[in-house]
Amino acid sequence: IAMYRAKGEGKACHVVFDSTMHERAIAHLQLETDLRRAVEQLALDQQLSDRPDAYPTNCQFQLHYQPIVLLSTGRLAGFEALARWIHPTQGMISPVEFIPIAEETGLIVPLGWWILREACHQMRAWQQANGNSCNSLTISVNLSGKQFLQPDLVEQIDQILKDTGLQASCLKLEITESVLIENAEAATVSLEQLRSRQIELSLDDFGTGYSSLSYLHRFPINTLKIDRSFVSRLRTSGNSRQARLPLQIVQTIVTLAHNLGMDVVAEGIETPLELEQLRLLGCEHGQGYLFSKPLNAAAAEKFIYFR
Ligand code: C2E
Ligand code: MG
Ligand code: MG
Ligand code: MG
């Protein structure tokens, strides 16, 4: 009886699993098609416009901006630009969902250039609207591996800075450890070119990937961004060995960064306790819901005024 039931269940499970997989594959394919269309639309709009930095009117992508603050004073240091896809029927789609599809299909390259251009354009517009009083604010833009390894990376960036009028020193690029490690040689060349233009580089989600410390000194990296998973573990208090471990890990990362001449941004700060501990550890900058969620451009501009 047991065998018979197992077999029966197994068969039933198999059928259910199959049809969900099928549905998922179709949904994925549909999303991929829609994404391709949305990215193609970006290119069309750009061709039609005589201003290379104009925001296309029927654009399905938006950038949201999350404040990055100086932990010692709470002052605004800059923003991280975070992409959103406003799907015509499904509404807002998270980058966690569409960026991987964009990478698989190569669509990330044209989409990524649009994101970079839009972010630089927006930051320059804010600076000008504020009588240049916020000229030292930085804009951080995430670059996917595929985009970072484009042979024309530096030319594209030069062109975007020229078109938008943003100073190179206001731009920070965020890449992850795996991009550097898996492409060390190509990355070194690009990084040196960026450095010579005073464009800063941040290592995103630090601690989640290879966490190989030995390679860090080989690259001209300005900033380590401690991943949110380490920051949220600071929430547990107490004095046991177990409870102190997250604190010690963050301390080690901060010390390492400082010894290498880098500064540190803590991601995902949600509680005053986390903020306090990060301050005590000497972490310079942070971002997280405690200060602000990512904001649309209008709300981010208000944040600049009332910072
Ligand atoms: P990321 O670069 O590590 O960005 C930080 C993510 O953490 C953002 O998620 C942000 O909304 C979220 N976050 C910030 N503070 C908090 C907090 O206090 N609590 C919690 N729970 N979350 C917080 P988002 O916007 O969903 O982006 C997810 C990831 O998608 C980004 O991680 C980045 O890897 C990727 N991404 C976003 N925009 C772009 C883009 O323009 N280009 C590329 N290549 N990747 C992007
Ligand atoms: Mg990032
Ligand atoms: Mg990050
Ligand atoms: Mg992260």
Short mmCIF file of C-alpha atoms and ligand atoms in Angstrom, two decimals:
data_model
loop_
_atom_site.label_atom_id
_atom_site.label_comp_id
_atom_site.label_asym_id
_atom_site.label_seq_id
_atom_site.Cartn_x
_atom_site.Cartn_y
_atom_site.Cartn_z
CA ILE A 1 0.00 0.00 0.00
CA ALA A 2 2.79 2.37 0.97
CA MET A 3 4.52 1.83 -2.33
CA TYR A 4 1.37 2.23 -4.27
CA ARG A 5 0.56 5.51 -2.50
CA ALA A 6 4.04 6.85 -2.95
CA LYS A 7 3.89 6.06 -6.60
CA GLY A 8 0.47 7.60 -6.95
CA GLU A 9 1.51 10.75 -5.13
CA GLY A 10 4.71 10.90 -7.04
CA LYS A 11 2.84 10.82 -10.27
CA ALA A 12 0.36 13.45 -9.15
CA CYS A 13 3.17 15.68 -7.94
CA HIS A 14 4.96 15.26 -11.21
CA VAL A 15 1.98 16.50 -13.18
CA VAL A 16 1.41 19.54 -10.93
CA PHE A 17 5.09 20.45 -10.96
CA ASP A 18 5.22 20.19 -14.71
CA SER A 19 2.32 22.52 -15.34
CA THR A 20 3.62 25.18 -12.91
CA MET A 21 6.99 24.97 -14.55
CA HIS A 22 5.35 25.38 -17.90
CA GLU A 23 3.40 28.41 -16.70
CA ARG A 24 6.50 29.91 -15.21
CA ALA A 25 8.47 29.42 -18.39
CA ILE A 26 5.74 31.16 -20.35
CA ALA A 27 5.56 34.03 -17.88
CA HIS A 28 9.33 34.39 -18.04
CA LEU A 29 9.30 34.40 -21.80
CA GLN A 30 6.49 36.96 -21.87
CA LEU A 31 8.42 39.19 -19.44
CA GLU A 32 11.52 38.86 -21.59
CA THR A 33 9.55 39.89 -24.68
CA ASP A 34 8.02 42.84 -22.84
CA LEU A 35 11.42 43.90 -21.54
CA ARG A 36 12.90 43.78 -25.01
CA ARG A 37 10.09 45.97 -26.30
CA ALA A 38 10.51 48.45 -23.44
CA VAL A 39 14.26 48.74 -24.04
CA GLU A 40 13.76 49.11 -27.80
CA GLN A 41 11.31 51.90 -27.08
CA LEU A 42 14.04 53.70 -25.12
CA ALA A 43 16.31 53.66 -28.15
CA LEU A 44 13.53 54.90 -30.45
CA ASP A 45 12.69 57.74 -28.11
CA GLN A 46 16.33 58.72 -27.93
CA GLN A 47 16.62 58.81 -31.71
CA LEU A 48 13.53 60.98 -31.99
CA SER A 49 14.76 63.45 -29.43
CA ASP A 50 17.35 66.06 -30.35
CA ARG A 51 18.48 66.23 -26.73
CA PRO A 52 20.45 63.12 -25.82
CA ASP A 53 19.57 63.57 -22.14
CA ALA A 54 15.81 64.03 -22.55
CA TYR A 55 13.56 61.77 -20.49
CA PRO A 56 11.42 59.84 -22.98
CA THR A 57 7.73 60.46 -22.44
CA ASN A 58 6.43 56.92 -22.82
CA CYS A 59 9.30 55.40 -20.92
CA GLN A 60 8.56 52.29 -18.84
CA PHE A 61 11.63 52.69 -16.65
CA GLN A 62 12.09 54.96 -13.68
CA LEU A 63 14.91 55.65 -11.37
CA HIS A 64 14.35 55.91 -7.67
CA TYR A 65 16.94 57.49 -5.45
CA GLN A 66 17.92 56.34 -1.99
CA PRO A 67 19.72 58.89 0.21
CA ILE A 68 23.20 57.99 1.44
CA VAL A 69 24.02 59.93 4.60
CA LEU A 70 27.04 60.76 6.69
CA LEU A 71 26.48 58.73 9.85
CA SER A 72 28.16 61.20 12.19
CA THR A 73 25.85 64.10 11.34
CA GLY A 74 23.00 62.64 9.31
CA ARG A 75 23.90 65.00 6.45
CA LEU A 76 23.05 63.94 2.93
CA ALA A 77 26.10 62.74 1.00
CA GLY A 78 24.40 61.57 -2.17
CA PHE A 79 21.96 59.08 -3.62
CA GLU A 80 22.02 55.58 -5.02
CA ALA A 81 19.99 55.31 -8.23
CA LEU A 82 17.79 52.19 -8.26
CA ALA A 83 15.94 51.10 -11.38
CA ARG A 84 12.22 50.34 -11.52
CA TRP A 85 10.24 48.93 -14.39
CA ILE A 86 6.66 50.15 -14.67
CA HIS A 87 5.16 47.32 -16.70
CA PRO A 88 2.12 48.39 -18.77
CA THR A 89 -0.14 45.72 -17.22
CA GLN A 90 1.75 44.33 -14.22
CA GLY A 91 2.74 47.62 -12.64
CA MET A 92 6.02 48.11 -10.80
CA ILE A 93 8.50 45.28 -11.21
CA SER A 94 11.50 45.00 -8.89
CA PRO A 95 15.02 45.11 -10.28
CA VAL A 96 15.64 41.84 -8.45
CA GLU A 97 13.29 40.35 -11.03
CA PHE A 98 14.10 42.18 -14.26
CA ILE A 99 17.82 42.94 -13.98
CA PRO A 100 18.72 39.23 -14.17
CA ILE A 101 16.55 38.88 -17.30
CA ALA A 102 18.20 41.97 -18.75
CA GLU A 103 21.60 40.41 -18.06
CA GLU A 104 20.73 37.03 -19.59
CA THR A 105 19.50 38.67 -22.76
CA GLY A 106 22.14 41.37 -23.07
CA LEU A 107 19.43 44.03 -22.80
CA ILE A 108 21.26 45.29 -19.73
CA VAL A 109 23.79 47.01 -21.98
CA PRO A 110 21.44 49.52 -23.68
CA LEU A 111 19.26 49.70 -20.55
CA GLY A 112 22.30 50.28 -18.36
CA TRP A 113 23.51 53.17 -20.52
CA TRP A 114 20.08 54.73 -20.32
CA ILE A 115 20.10 54.35 -16.51
CA LEU A 116 23.54 55.90 -16.22
CA ARG A 117 22.59 58.79 -18.49
CA GLU A 118 19.35 59.44 -16.65
CA ALA A 119 21.02 59.32 -13.22
CA CYS A 120 23.78 61.74 -14.26
CA HIS A 121 21.26 64.03 -15.92
CA GLN A 122 19.07 64.07 -12.81
CA MET A 123 21.92 64.82 -10.44
CA ARG A 124 23.14 67.66 -12.67
CA ALA A 125 19.60 69.07 -12.85
CA TRP A 126 19.36 69.06 -9.03
CA GLN A 127 22.69 70.81 -8.76
CA GLN A 128 21.65 73.51 -11.16
CA ALA A 129 18.23 73.97 -9.55
CA ASN A 130 19.94 74.49 -6.21
CA GLY A 131 22.29 77.16 -7.47
CA ASN A 132 25.10 74.63 -7.43
CA SER A 133 24.94 74.50 -3.62
CA CYS A 134 24.81 70.72 -3.75
CA ASN A 135 27.70 70.26 -6.17
CA SER A 136 29.40 67.85 -3.82
CA LEU A 137 26.50 65.37 -3.73
CA THR A 138 27.34 62.10 -5.42
CA ILE A 139 25.20 59.82 -7.52
CA SER A 140 25.90 56.09 -7.26
CA VAL A 141 24.91 53.90 -10.17
CA ASN A 142 24.90 50.10 -10.22
CA LEU A 143 26.71 48.50 -13.14
CA SER A 144 26.10 44.88 -14.03
CA GLY A 145 29.05 42.69 -14.93
CA LYS A 146 28.15 42.60 -18.59
CA GLN A 147 27.97 46.37 -18.75
CA PHE A 148 31.18 46.86 -16.82
CA LEU A 149 33.04 44.62 -19.28
CA GLN A 150 31.90 46.47 -22.41
CA PRO A 151 34.99 47.47 -24.37
CA ASP A 152 33.61 50.99 -24.81
CA LEU A 153 32.80 51.47 -21.10
CA VAL A 154 35.02 54.46 -20.60
CA GLU A 155 34.08 56.17 -23.87
CA GLN A 156 30.39 55.75 -23.05
CA ILE A 157 30.89 57.24 -19.61
CA ASP A 158 32.93 60.14 -21.01
CA GLN A 159 30.17 60.86 -23.51
CA ILE A 160 27.43 60.72 -20.86
CA LEU A 161 29.34 63.08 -18.56
CA LYS A 162 29.95 65.44 -21.44
CA ASP A 163 26.30 65.41 -22.57
CA THR A 164 24.85 65.86 -19.10
CA GLY A 165 27.49 68.25 -17.76
CA LEU A 166 27.97 66.26 -14.55
CA GLN A 167 31.42 66.41 -12.98
CA ALA A 168 33.21 63.06 -13.01
CA SER A 169 33.93 63.34 -9.29
CA CYS A 170 30.17 63.32 -8.56
CA LEU A 171 29.73 59.89 -10.12
CA LYS A 172 30.23 56.64 -8.25
CA LEU A 173 29.93 53.27 -9.92
CA GLU A 174 28.87 50.21 -7.94
CA ILE A 175 30.02 46.77 -8.97
CA THR A 176 30.11 43.48 -7.08
CA GLU A 177 33.09 41.40 -6.03
CA SER A 178 32.37 38.61 -8.49
CA VAL A 179 32.73 40.98 -11.45
CA LEU A 180 36.22 41.92 -10.31
CA ILE A 181 37.41 38.47 -9.42
CA GLU A 182 36.09 36.66 -12.46
CA ASN A 183 37.52 39.29 -14.82
CA ALA A 184 40.49 40.58 -12.90
CA GLU A 185 42.63 41.57 -15.85
CA ALA A 186 40.02 43.36 -17.93
CA ALA A 187 38.65 44.97 -14.79
CA THR A 188 42.03 46.37 -13.79
CA VAL A 189 42.37 48.25 -17.07
CA SER A 190 38.87 49.76 -16.84
CA LEU A 191 39.31 50.64 -13.20
CA GLU A 192 42.54 52.48 -13.84
CA GLN A 193 40.92 54.48 -16.63
CA LEU A 194 38.03 55.39 -14.40
CA ARG A 195 40.36 56.35 -11.60
CA SER A 196 42.32 58.66 -13.85
CA ARG A 197 39.04 60.46 -14.53
CA GLN A 198 38.28 60.74 -10.82
CA ILE A 199 35.23 58.55 -11.11
CA GLU A 200 34.84 56.64 -7.87
CA LEU A 201 34.25 52.97 -7.48
CA SER A 202 32.24 51.15 -4.81
CA LEU A 203 32.26 47.43 -4.13
CA ASP A 204 28.60 46.53 -3.61
CA ASP A 205 27.15 43.86 -1.30
CA PHE A 206 30.57 43.31 0.24
CA GLY A 207 30.81 40.10 2.23
CA THR A 208 28.20 38.12 0.33
CA GLY A 209 30.35 36.89 -2.51
CA TYR A 210 33.89 35.68 -2.49
CA SER A 211 34.84 37.73 0.53
CA SER A 212 38.37 37.06 -0.52
CA LEU A 213 40.34 39.76 1.18
CA SER A 214 43.58 39.11 -0.64
CA TYR A 215 42.52 40.68 -3.92
CA LEU A 216 41.18 43.92 -2.50
CA HIS A 217 44.43 45.85 -2.48
CA ARG A 218 44.98 45.13 -6.17
CA PHE A 219 42.08 47.28 -7.32
CA PRO A 220 41.59 51.04 -7.03
CA ILE A 221 38.37 50.84 -5.02
CA ASN A 222 37.21 53.89 -3.06
CA THR A 223 34.34 52.46 -1.05
CA LEU A 224 33.20 49.17 0.46
CA LYS A 225 29.48 48.75 0.87
CA ILE A 226 28.75 46.33 3.70
CA ASP A 227 25.86 44.13 2.72
CA ARG A 228 22.54 44.53 4.48
CA SER A 229 22.69 40.96 5.83
CA PHE A 230 25.59 41.93 8.13
CA VAL A 231 23.93 45.14 9.22
CA SER A 232 20.67 43.45 10.17
CA ARG A 233 22.55 40.95 12.31
CA LEU A 234 23.72 43.88 14.47
CA ARG A 235 20.16 44.02 15.76
CA THR A 236 20.74 41.17 18.19
CA SER A 237 22.29 42.52 21.34
CA GLY A 238 23.85 40.77 24.31
CA ASN A 239 27.30 39.82 25.37
CA SER A 240 27.62 36.15 24.51
CA ARG A 241 30.26 35.11 22.00
CA GLN A 242 27.46 34.32 19.58
CA ALA A 243 25.87 37.76 19.95
CA ARG A 244 29.15 39.61 19.53
CA LEU A 245 30.13 37.86 16.30
CA PRO A 246 28.18 40.10 13.85
CA LEU A 247 29.73 43.14 15.51
CA GLN A 248 33.18 41.66 15.13
CA ILE A 249 32.61 40.86 11.48
CA VAL A 250 31.53 44.40 10.70
CA GLN A 251 34.43 45.75 12.74
CA THR A 252 36.84 43.61 10.72
CA ILE A 253 35.41 44.87 7.43
CA VAL A 254 35.58 48.51 8.56
CA THR A 255 39.16 48.13 9.79
CA LEU A 256 40.21 46.38 6.61
CA ALA A 257 38.64 49.08 4.44
CA HIS A 258 40.29 51.86 6.41
CA ASN A 259 43.68 50.18 6.28
CA LEU A 260 43.33 50.05 2.51
CA GLY A 261 42.32 53.72 2.37
CA MET A 262 38.69 53.02 1.52
CA ASP A 263 35.60 54.36 3.19
CA VAL A 264 32.61 52.33 4.20
CA VAL A 265 28.89 52.55 3.44
CA ALA A 266 26.56 50.35 5.48
CA GLU A 267 23.52 49.15 3.54
CA GLY A 268 20.06 48.56 4.91
CA ILE A 269 20.20 50.41 8.24
CA GLU A 270 16.73 50.03 9.72
CA THR A 271 17.07 50.62 13.46
CA PRO A 272 18.67 53.22 15.74
CA LEU A 273 20.64 50.42 17.41
CA GLU A 274 22.25 49.43 14.13
CA LEU A 275 23.08 53.08 13.46
CA GLU A 276 24.63 53.51 16.89
CA GLN A 277 26.81 50.43 16.55
CA LEU A 278 27.95 51.37 13.06
CA ARG A 279 28.87 54.84 14.26
CA LEU A 280 30.89 53.40 17.12
CA LEU A 281 32.71 51.13 14.68
CA GLY A 282 33.73 54.16 12.62
CA CYS A 283 31.62 53.43 9.57
CA GLU A 284 31.34 56.75 7.66
CA HIS A 285 28.24 56.43 5.55
CA GLY A 286 24.98 54.55 5.48
CA GLN A 287 21.70 54.11 3.72
CA GLY A 288 18.54 52.36 4.78
CA TYR A 289 14.90 52.68 5.67
CA LEU A 290 15.86 54.39 8.96
CA PHE A 291 16.84 57.43 6.90
CA SER A 292 14.70 56.91 3.83
CA LYS A 293 13.40 54.34 1.39
CA PRO A 294 14.31 54.86 -2.26
CA LEU A 295 12.34 57.93 -3.44
CA ASN A 296 11.02 59.00 -6.80
CA ALA A 297 12.79 62.00 -8.31
CA ALA A 298 10.34 64.58 -6.94
CA ALA A 299 10.53 63.21 -3.39
CA ALA A 300 14.31 62.93 -3.60
CA GLU A 301 14.52 66.58 -4.58
CA LYS A 302 12.54 67.54 -1.47
CA PHE A 303 15.00 65.48 0.55
CA ILE A 304 17.78 67.69 -0.84
CA TYR A 305 16.01 70.88 0.21
CA PHE A 306 15.11 69.71 3.71
CA ARG A 307 18.17 67.65 4.51
P1 C2E B 1 21.78 47.04 -4.23
O1 C2E B 1 22.59 47.77 -5.21
O2 C2E B 1 22.50 46.36 -3.13
O3 C2E B 1 20.71 48.09 -3.69
C1 C2E B 1 20.24 48.12 -2.38
C2 C2E B 1 18.90 47.45 -2.27
O4 C2E B 1 18.54 47.39 -0.89
C3 C2E B 1 17.76 48.23 -2.95
O5 C2E B 1 16.82 47.28 -3.41
C4 C2E B 1 17.18 49.02 -1.78
O6 C2E B 1 15.84 49.40 -1.99
C5 C2E B 1 17.29 48.00 -0.69
N1 C2E B 1 17.33 48.63 0.64
C6 C2E B 1 17.91 49.78 0.98
N2 C2E B 1 17.76 50.05 2.29
C7 C2E B 1 17.07 49.01 2.81
C8 C2E B 1 16.61 48.71 4.13
O7 C2E B 1 16.79 49.43 5.10
N3 C2E B 1 15.93 47.52 4.29
C9 C2E B 1 15.70 46.67 3.24
N4 C2E B 1 15.02 45.57 3.49
N5 C2E B 1 16.12 46.94 1.97
C10 C2E B 1 16.80 48.10 1.76
P2 C2E B 1 16.24 47.35 -4.89
O8 C2E B 1 15.97 48.76 -5.28
O9 C2E B 1 15.10 46.38 -4.92
O10 C2E B 1 17.41 46.82 -5.77
C11 C2E B 1 17.85 45.52 -5.66
C12 C2E B 1 19.10 45.25 -6.44
O11 C2E B 1 18.86 45.36 -7.84
C13 C2E B 1 20.21 46.27 -6.16
O12 C2E B 1 20.87 45.92 -4.97
C14 C2E B 1 21.07 46.08 -7.39
O13 C2E B 1 21.89 44.96 -7.26
C15 C2E B 1 20.03 45.79 -8.46
N6 C2E B 1 19.77 47.04 -9.20
C16 C2E B 1 18.92 48.04 -8.92
N7 C2E B 1 18.99 49.01 -9.84
C17 C2E B 1 19.92 48.62 -10.74
C18 C2E B 1 20.47 49.20 -11.93
O14 C2E B 1 20.14 50.32 -12.33
N8 C2E B 1 21.42 48.48 -12.61
C19 C2E B 1 21.85 47.26 -12.17
N9 C2E B 1 22.80 46.60 -12.88
N10 C2E B 1 21.37 46.68 -11.04
C20 C2E B 1 20.41 47.37 -10.33
MG MG B 2 24.07 49.07 -5.20
MG MG B 3 24.25 46.98 -2.40
MG MG B 4 22.54 44.65 -1.49
#
